Short mmCIF file of C-alpha atoms in Angstrom, two decimals:
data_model
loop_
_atom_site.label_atom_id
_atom_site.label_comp_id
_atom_site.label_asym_id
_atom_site.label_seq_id
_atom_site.Cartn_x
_atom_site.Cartn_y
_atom_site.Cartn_z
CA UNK A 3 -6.54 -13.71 26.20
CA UNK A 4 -7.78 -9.97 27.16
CA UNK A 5 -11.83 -9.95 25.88
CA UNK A 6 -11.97 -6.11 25.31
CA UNK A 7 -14.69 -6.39 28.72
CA UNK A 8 -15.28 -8.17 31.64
CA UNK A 9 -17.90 -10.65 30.34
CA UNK A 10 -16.19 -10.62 26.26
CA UNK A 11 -19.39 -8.73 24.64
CA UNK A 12 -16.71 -6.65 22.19
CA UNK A 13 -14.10 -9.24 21.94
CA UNK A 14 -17.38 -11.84 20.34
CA UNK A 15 -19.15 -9.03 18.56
CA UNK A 16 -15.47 -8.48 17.14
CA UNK A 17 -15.21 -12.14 15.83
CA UNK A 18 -18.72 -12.17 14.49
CA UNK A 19 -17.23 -8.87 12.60
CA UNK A 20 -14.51 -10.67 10.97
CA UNK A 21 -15.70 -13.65 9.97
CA UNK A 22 -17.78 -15.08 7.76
CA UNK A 23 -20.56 -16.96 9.40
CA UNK A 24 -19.11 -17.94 12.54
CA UNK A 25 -20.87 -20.40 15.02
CA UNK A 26 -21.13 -20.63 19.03
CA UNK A 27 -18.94 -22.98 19.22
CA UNK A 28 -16.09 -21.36 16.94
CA UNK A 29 -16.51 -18.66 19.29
CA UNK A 30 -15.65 -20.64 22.17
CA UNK A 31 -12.94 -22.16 20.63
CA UNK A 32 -11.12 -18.74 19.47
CA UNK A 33 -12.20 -16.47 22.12
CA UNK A 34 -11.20 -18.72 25.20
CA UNK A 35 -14.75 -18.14 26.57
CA UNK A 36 -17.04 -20.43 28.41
CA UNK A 37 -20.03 -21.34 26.65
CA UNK A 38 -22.24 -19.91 28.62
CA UNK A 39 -20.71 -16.68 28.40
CA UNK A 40 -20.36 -16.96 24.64
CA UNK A 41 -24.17 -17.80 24.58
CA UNK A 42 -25.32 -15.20 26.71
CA UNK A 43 -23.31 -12.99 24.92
CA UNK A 44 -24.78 -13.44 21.12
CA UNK A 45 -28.23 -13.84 22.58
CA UNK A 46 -27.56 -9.93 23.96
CA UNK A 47 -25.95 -8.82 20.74
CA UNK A 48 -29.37 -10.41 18.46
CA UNK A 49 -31.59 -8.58 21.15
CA UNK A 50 -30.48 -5.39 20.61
CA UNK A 51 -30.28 -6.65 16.70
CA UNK A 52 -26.68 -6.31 16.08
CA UNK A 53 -26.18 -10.35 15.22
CA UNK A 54 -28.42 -12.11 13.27
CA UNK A 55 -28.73 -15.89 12.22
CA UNK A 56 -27.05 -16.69 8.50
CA UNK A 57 -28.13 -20.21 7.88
CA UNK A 58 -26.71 -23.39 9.42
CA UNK A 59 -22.93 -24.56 9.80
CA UNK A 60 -22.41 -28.25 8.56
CA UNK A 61 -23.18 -30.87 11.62
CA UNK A 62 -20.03 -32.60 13.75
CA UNK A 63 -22.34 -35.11 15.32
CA UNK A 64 -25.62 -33.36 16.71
CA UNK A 65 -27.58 -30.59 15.90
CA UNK A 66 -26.11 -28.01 13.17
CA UNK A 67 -24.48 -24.99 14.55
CA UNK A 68 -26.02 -21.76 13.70
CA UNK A 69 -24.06 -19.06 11.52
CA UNK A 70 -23.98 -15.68 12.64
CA UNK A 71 -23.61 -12.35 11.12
CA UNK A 72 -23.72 -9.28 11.57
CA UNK A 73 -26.62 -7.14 10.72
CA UNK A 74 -24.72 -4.50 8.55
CA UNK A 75 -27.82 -2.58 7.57
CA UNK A 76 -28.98 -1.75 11.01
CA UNK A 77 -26.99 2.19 10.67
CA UNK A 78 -25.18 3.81 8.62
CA UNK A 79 -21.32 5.54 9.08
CA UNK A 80 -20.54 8.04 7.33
CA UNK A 81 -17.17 9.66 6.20
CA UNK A 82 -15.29 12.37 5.20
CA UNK A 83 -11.55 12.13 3.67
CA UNK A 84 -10.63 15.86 3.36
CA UNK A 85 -7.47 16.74 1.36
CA UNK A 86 -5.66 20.08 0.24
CA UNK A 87 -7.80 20.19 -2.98
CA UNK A 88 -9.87 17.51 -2.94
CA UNK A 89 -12.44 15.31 -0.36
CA UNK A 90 -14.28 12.27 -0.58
CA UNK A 91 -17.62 11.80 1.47
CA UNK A 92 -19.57 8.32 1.85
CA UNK A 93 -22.18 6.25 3.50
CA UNK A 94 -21.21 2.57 4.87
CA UNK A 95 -22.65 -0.28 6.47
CA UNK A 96 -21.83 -1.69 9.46
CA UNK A 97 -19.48 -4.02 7.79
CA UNK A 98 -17.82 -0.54 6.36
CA UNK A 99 -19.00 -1.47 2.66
CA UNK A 100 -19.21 2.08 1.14
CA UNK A 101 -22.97 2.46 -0.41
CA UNK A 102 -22.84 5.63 -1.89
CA UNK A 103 -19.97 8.18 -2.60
CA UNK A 104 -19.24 11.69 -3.87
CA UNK A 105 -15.59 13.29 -4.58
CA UNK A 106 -15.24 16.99 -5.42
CA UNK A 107 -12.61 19.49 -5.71
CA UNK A 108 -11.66 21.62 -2.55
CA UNK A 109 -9.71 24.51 -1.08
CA UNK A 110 -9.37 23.20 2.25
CA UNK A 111 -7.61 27.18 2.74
CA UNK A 112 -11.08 28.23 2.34
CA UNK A 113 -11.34 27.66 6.22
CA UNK A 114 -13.36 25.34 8.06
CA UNK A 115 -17.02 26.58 7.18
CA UNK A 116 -17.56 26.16 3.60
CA UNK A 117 -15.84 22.83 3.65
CA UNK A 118 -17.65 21.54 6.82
CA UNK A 119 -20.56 22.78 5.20
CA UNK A 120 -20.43 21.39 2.09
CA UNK A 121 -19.43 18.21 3.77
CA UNK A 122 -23.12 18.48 5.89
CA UNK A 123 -24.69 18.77 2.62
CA UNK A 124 -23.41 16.06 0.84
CA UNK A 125 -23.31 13.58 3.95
CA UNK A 126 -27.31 14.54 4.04
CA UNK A 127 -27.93 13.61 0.54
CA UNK A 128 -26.41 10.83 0.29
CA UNK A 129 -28.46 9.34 3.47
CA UNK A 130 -31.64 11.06 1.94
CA UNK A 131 -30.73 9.18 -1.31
CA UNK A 132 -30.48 5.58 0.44
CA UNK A 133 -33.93 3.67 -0.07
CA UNK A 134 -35.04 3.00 3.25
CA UNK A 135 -32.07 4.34 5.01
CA UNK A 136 -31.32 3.06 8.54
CA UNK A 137 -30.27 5.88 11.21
CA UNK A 138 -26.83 7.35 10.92
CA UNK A 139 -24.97 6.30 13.56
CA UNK A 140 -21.61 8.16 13.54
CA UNK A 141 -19.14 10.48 11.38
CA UNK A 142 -15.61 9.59 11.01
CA UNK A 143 -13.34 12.80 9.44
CA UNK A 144 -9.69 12.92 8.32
CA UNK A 145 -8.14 16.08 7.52
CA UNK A 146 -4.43 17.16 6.38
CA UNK A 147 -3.02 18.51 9.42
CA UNK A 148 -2.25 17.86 12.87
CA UNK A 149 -5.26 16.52 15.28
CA UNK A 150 -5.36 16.55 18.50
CA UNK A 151 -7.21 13.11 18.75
CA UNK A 152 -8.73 13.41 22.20
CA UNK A 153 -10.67 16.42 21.42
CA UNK A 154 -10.80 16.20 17.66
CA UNK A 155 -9.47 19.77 16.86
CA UNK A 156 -6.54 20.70 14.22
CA UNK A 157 -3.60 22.31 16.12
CA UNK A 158 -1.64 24.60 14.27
CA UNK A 159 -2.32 22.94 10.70
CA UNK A 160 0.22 24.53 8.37
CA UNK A 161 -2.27 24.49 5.14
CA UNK A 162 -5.58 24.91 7.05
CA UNK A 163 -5.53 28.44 8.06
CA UNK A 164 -8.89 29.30 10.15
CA UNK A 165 -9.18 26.16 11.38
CA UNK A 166 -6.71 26.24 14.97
CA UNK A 167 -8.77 24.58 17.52
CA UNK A 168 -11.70 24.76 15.04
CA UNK A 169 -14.44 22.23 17.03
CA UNK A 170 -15.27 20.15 14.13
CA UNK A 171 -16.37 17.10 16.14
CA UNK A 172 -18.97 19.76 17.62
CA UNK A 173 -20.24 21.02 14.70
CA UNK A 174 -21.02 17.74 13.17
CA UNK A 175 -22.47 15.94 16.29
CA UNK A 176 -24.84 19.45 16.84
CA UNK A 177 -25.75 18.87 12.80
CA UNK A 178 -26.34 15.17 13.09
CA UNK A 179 -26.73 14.48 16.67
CA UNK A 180 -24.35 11.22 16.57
CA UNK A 181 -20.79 11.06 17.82
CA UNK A 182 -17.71 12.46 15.65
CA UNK A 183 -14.48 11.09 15.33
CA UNK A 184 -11.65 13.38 13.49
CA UNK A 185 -8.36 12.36 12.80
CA UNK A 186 -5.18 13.44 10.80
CA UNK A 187 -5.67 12.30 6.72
CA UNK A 188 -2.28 9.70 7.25
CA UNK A 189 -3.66 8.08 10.18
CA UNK A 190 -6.74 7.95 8.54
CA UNK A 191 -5.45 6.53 5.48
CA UNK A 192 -3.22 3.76 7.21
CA UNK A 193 -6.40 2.69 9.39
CA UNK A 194 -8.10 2.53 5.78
CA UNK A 195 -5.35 0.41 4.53
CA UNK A 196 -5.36 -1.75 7.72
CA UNK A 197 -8.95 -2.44 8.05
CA UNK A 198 -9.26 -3.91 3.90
CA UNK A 199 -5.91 -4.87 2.27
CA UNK A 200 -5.38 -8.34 3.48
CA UNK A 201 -1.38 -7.70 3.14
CA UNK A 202 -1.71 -4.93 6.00
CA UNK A 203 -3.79 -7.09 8.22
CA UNK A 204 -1.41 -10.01 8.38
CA UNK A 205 1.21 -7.79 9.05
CA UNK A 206 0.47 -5.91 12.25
CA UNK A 207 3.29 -3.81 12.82
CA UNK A 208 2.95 -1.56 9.07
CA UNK A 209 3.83 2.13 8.53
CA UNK A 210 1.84 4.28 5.54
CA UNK A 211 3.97 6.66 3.84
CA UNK A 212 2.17 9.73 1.95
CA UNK A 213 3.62 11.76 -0.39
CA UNK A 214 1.34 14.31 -1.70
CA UNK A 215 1.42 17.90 -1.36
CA UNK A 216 3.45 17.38 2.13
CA UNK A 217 4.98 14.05 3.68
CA UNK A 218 3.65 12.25 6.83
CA UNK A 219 3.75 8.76 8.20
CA UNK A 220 0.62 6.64 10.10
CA UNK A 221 2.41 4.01 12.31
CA UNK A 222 0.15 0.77 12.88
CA UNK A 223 1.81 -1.12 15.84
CA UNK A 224 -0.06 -4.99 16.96
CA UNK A 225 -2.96 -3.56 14.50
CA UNK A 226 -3.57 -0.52 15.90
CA UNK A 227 -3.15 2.97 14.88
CA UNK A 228 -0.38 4.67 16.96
CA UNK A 229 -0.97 8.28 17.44
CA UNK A 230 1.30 9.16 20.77
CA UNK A 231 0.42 11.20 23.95
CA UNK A 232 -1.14 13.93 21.67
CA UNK A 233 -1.77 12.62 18.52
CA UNK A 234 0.86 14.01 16.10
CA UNK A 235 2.66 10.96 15.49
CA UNK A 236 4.22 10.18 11.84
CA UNK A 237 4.51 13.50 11.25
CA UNK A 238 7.99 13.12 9.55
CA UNK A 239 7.48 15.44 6.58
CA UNK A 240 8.94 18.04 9.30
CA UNK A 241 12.08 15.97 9.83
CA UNK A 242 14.87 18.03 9.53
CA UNK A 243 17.21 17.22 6.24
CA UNK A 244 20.32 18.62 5.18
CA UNK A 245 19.78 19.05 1.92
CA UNK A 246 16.55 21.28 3.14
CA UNK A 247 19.04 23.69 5.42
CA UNK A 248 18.57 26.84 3.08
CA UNK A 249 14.96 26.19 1.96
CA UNK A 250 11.59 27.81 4.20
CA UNK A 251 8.94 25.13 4.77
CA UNK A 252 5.21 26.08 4.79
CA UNK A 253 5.42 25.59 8.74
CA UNK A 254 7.86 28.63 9.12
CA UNK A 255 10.93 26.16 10.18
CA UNK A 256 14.06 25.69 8.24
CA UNK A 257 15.40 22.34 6.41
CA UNK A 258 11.76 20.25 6.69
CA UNK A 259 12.14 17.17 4.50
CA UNK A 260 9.04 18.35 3.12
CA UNK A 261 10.27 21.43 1.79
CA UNK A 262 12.30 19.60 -0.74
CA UNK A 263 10.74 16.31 -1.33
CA UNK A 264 6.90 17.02 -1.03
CA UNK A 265 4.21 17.77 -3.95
CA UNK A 266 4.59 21.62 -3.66
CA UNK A 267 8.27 21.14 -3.33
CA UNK A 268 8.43 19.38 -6.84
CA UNK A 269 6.16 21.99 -8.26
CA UNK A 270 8.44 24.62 -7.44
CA UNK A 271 11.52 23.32 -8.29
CA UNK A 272 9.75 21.87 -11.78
CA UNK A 273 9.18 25.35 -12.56
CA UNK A 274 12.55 27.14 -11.38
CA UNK A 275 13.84 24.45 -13.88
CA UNK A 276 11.23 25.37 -17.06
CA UNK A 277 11.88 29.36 -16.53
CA UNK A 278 15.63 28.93 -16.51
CA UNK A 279 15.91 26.91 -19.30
CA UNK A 280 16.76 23.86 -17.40
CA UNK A 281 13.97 21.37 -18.87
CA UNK A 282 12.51 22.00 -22.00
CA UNK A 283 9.72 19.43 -21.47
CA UNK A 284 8.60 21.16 -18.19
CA UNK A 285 8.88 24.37 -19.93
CA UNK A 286 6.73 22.96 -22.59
CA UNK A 287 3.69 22.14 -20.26
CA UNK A 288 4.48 25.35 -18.52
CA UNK A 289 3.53 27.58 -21.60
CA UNK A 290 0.69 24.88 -22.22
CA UNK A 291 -0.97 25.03 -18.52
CA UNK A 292 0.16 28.51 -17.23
CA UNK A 293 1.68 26.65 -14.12
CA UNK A 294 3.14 23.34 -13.19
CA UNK A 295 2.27 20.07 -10.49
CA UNK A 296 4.09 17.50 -9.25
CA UNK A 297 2.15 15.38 -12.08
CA UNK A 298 3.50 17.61 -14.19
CA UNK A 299 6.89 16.34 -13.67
CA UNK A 300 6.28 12.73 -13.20
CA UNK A 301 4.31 13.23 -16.84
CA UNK A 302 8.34 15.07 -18.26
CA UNK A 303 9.67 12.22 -16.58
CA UNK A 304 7.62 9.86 -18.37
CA UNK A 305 8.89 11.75 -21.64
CA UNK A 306 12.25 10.69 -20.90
CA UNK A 307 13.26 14.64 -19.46
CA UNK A 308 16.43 13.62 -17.51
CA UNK A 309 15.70 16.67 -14.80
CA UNK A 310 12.62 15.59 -14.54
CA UNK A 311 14.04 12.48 -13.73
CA UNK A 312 16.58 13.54 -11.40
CA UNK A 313 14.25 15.17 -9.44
CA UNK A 314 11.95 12.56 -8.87
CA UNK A 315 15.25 10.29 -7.91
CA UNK A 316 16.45 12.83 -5.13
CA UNK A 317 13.12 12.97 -3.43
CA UNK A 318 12.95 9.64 -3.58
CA UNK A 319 16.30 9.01 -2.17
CA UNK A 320 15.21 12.10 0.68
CA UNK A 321 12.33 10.20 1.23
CA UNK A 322 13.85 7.23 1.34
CA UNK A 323 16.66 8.26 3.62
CA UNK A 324 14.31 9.35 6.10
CA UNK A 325 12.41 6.21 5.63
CA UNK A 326 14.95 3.80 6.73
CA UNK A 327 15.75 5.28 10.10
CA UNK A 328 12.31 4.61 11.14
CA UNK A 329 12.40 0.99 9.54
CA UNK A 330 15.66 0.48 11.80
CA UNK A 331 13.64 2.33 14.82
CA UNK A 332 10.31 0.92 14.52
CA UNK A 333 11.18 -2.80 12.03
CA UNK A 334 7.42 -3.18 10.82
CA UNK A 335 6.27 -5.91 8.35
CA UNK A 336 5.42 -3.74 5.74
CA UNK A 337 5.50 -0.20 4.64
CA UNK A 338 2.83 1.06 2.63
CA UNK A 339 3.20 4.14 0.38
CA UNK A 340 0.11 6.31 -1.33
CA UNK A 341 -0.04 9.40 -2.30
CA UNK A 342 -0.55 11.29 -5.22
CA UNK A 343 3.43 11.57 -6.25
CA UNK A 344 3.65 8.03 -5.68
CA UNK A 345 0.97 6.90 -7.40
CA UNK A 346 2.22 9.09 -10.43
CA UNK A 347 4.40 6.78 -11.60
CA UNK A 348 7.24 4.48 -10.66
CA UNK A 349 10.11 7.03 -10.70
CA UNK A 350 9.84 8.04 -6.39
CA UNK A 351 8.71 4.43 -5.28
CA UNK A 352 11.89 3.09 -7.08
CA UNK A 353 14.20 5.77 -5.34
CA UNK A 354 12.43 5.38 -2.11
CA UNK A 355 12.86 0.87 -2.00
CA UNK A 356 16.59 1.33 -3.14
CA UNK A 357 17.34 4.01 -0.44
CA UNK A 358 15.24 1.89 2.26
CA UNK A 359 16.93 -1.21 1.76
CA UNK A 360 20.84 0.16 1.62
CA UNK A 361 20.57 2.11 4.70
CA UNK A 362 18.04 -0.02 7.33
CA UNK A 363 19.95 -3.00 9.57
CA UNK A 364 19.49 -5.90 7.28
CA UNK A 365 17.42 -7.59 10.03
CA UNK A 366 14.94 -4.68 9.91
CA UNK A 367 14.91 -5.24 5.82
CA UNK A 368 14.44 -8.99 6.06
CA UNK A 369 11.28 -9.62 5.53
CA UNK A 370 10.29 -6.42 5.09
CA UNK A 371 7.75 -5.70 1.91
CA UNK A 372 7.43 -2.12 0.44
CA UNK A 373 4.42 -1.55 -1.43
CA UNK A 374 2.27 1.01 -3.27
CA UNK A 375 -1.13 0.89 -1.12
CA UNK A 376 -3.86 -1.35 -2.66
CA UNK A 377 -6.25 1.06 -2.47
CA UNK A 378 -4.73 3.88 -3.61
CA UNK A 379 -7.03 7.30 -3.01
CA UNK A 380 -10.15 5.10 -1.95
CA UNK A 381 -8.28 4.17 1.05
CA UNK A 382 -8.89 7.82 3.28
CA UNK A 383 -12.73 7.13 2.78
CA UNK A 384 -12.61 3.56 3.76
CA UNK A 385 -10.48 4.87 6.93
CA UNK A 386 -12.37 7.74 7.93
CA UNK A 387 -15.80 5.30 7.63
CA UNK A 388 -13.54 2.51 10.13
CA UNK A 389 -12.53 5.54 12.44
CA UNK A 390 -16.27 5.69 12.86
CA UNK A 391 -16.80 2.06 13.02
CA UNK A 392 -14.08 1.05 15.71
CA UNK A 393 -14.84 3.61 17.85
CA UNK A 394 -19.03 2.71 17.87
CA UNK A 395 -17.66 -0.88 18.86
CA UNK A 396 -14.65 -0.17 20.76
CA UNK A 397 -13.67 -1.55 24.28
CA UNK A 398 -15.50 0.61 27.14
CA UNK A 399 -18.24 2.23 24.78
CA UNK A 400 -20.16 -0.81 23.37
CA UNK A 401 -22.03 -1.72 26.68
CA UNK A 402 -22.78 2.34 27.01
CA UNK A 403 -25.45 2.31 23.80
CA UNK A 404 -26.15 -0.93 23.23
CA UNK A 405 -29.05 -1.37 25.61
CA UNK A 406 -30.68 1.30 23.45
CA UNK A 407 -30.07 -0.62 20.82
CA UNK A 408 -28.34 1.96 18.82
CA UNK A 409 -26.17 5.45 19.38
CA UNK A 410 -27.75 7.67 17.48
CA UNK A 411 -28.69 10.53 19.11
CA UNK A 412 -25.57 10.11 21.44
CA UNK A 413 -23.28 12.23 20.49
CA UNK A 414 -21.90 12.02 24.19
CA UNK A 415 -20.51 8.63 22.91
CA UNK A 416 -17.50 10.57 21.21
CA UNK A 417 -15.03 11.39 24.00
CA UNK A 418 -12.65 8.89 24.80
CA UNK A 419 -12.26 7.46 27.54
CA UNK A 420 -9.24 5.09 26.52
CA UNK A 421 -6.05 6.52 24.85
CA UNK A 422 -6.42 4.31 21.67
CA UNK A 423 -9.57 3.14 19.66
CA UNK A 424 -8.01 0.84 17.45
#
């Protein structure tokens, strides 16, 4: 099997990852390594104190086998999930176990530097406010709007206005002096998803649905994150529909499925439907609120308001629609959907399995599973902090830090040299 490397230092540090106490000779056995190799290997990974010991195995004739770990509290990661209103920022581990976390309220159209700011602040208190706090050792980002990944700089995002070609990746390396990963908030999310639901794991081949205020895809192929040449893969809330051919969508093209089946889609029509008389329910929380969200109308639809109802079927069956041509395309194991219209209620996932499984090949649909993500809003945050994490370890920029035993203060690191991380 491929090691990662020449000599297998990622493709062992990677096993010691995921498992729980491995030994040597479990190493040998799974990795297809010599054990010499393997041997030489862990003793470089406890030099530069990435492994540790963890007790003793139980003996299989001679001399117990030693457990290893790894040492999670040698650095900190930490992340930033940044949404249209809202952003979560955390500290992790090694292992990616979240330590501390804050969530506030944000207008990402404020542009790039009072977010980016605000994120600085909060990413330095929460380090400050560790006891004994190891060096930070990277920043992984996710934002909502295209990335190019190489470079780590929105391209034409249609709700981030100021930030074009904003260099975030530079501004948070020069304020931290580690290396910066950014990626787009879906990709982010399904990496999240990938990295700690089980489900998504075993299955490899998965694709993460959001429906929010807009509609994109992450595509996980042989359990890694599939971004394409440029990195604006899964971008199918910009699909073209039919039933969008008369309506403008926030990226200035006609007919986006987006435009009718996203967050701010639903909002709108909710309240074209409470000022004409068309709901009374929405119209209710209209006069209540002074406006109307796509919560709103899950909420009328969970008062029994049959347009409310029917409007959450439709997108679901947009959705949907557009959903099984890439489960025909692209046949993954499972398809995981998050957002926050689908974790409003039940109303869109229904719509959205019922439209999947009529239209995909029935091979595509046989084992396929279609779930709301474990996770749920947690999961950006626990993908932006593995962004970090996979890239620190990855294939090709391991064996470039670790003889200094650590790459903070390497903000160099960042730049990829291979097309995909993880």
């Amino acid at each position: 099997m491929s090691t990662g490397t020449p000599d297998g230092l990622v493709a062992v540090l990677d096993a010691i990852r995921n498992a729980d106490g491995v030994t040597q000779p479990q190493l040998v056995q799974r990795l297809d390594l010599g054990r010499t190799v393997v041997a030489q290997r862990v003793a470089q990974l406890e030099a530069a104190g990435l492994v540790v010991q963890d007790g003793r195995a139980p003996s299989s004739g001679g001399r117990a086998p030693r457990r290893l770990r790894l040492r999670a509290g040698a650095g900190l990661v930490a992340g930033a999930d940044v949404g249209a209103t809202g952003m979560a920022v955390g500290v992790a581990d090694l292992s990616g176990r979240v330590l501390a976390t804050v969530h506030e309220p944000v207008d990402v159209a404020d542009g790039p530097d009072p977010v980016l700011g605000r994120v600085e602040e909060l990413v330095a208190r929460l380090v400050e406010g560790l006891p004994g706090a190891p060096p930070l050792w990277g920043v992984g980002v996710g934002v909502p709007g295209p990335v190019e990944f190489a470079t780590s700089r929105p391209v034409a995002p249609p709700i981030m206005p100021g930030w074009d070609g904003y260099p975030i990746r530079e501004r948070l390396s020069g304020r931290f002096a580690v290396p910066v990963w950014v990626d787009n908030d879906v990709n982010v999310l399904a990496l999240g998803e990938l990295r700690t639901n089980p489900a998504a794991a075993a299955a490899g081949d998965l694709l993460y649905l959001k429906i929010g205020t807009g509609i994109g895809a992450g595509l996980v192929s042989g359990g890694r994150v599939h971004r394409g040449v440029n990195g604006c893969a899964g971008d199918i809330g910009h699909v073209a529909v039919t039933e969008a051919d008369s309506v403008i969508c926030r990226c200035g093209n006609v007919g986006c499925l987006e435009a009718v089946a996203g967050g701010a889609a639903l909002a709108r029509d909710g309240r074209r439907l409470a000022e004409s008389g068309g709901s009374a329910v929405m119209a209710e929380i209209l006069a209540h609120r002074g406006g109307l969200t796509a919560a709103d109308v899950t909420a009328a639809a969970e008062r029994g308001d049959p347009a409310a109802t029917a409007m959450l079927a439709r997108a679901g069956r947009l959705v949907g629609g557009t959903l099984a041509t890439l489960v025909s395309f692209y046949n993954p194991g499972l398809v995981v959907l998050g957002g926050g219209v689908v974790h409003a209620g039940d109303h869109v996932l229904a719509a959205i399995r019922e439209s999947v499984y009529r239209r995909s090949l029935p091979l595509a649909t046989r084992t396929l599973r279609i779930e709301p993500s474990l996770l749920g809003e947690a999961a950006g945050l626990a993908g932006a902090v593995h962004l970090a994490l996979d890239a620190l370890f990855a294939p090709g920029r391991l064996s470039r830090w670790l003889p200094s035993g650590s790459p903070a203060g390497r903000p160099d690191l960042a730049p990829d040299a291979e097309p995909a991380l993880v």
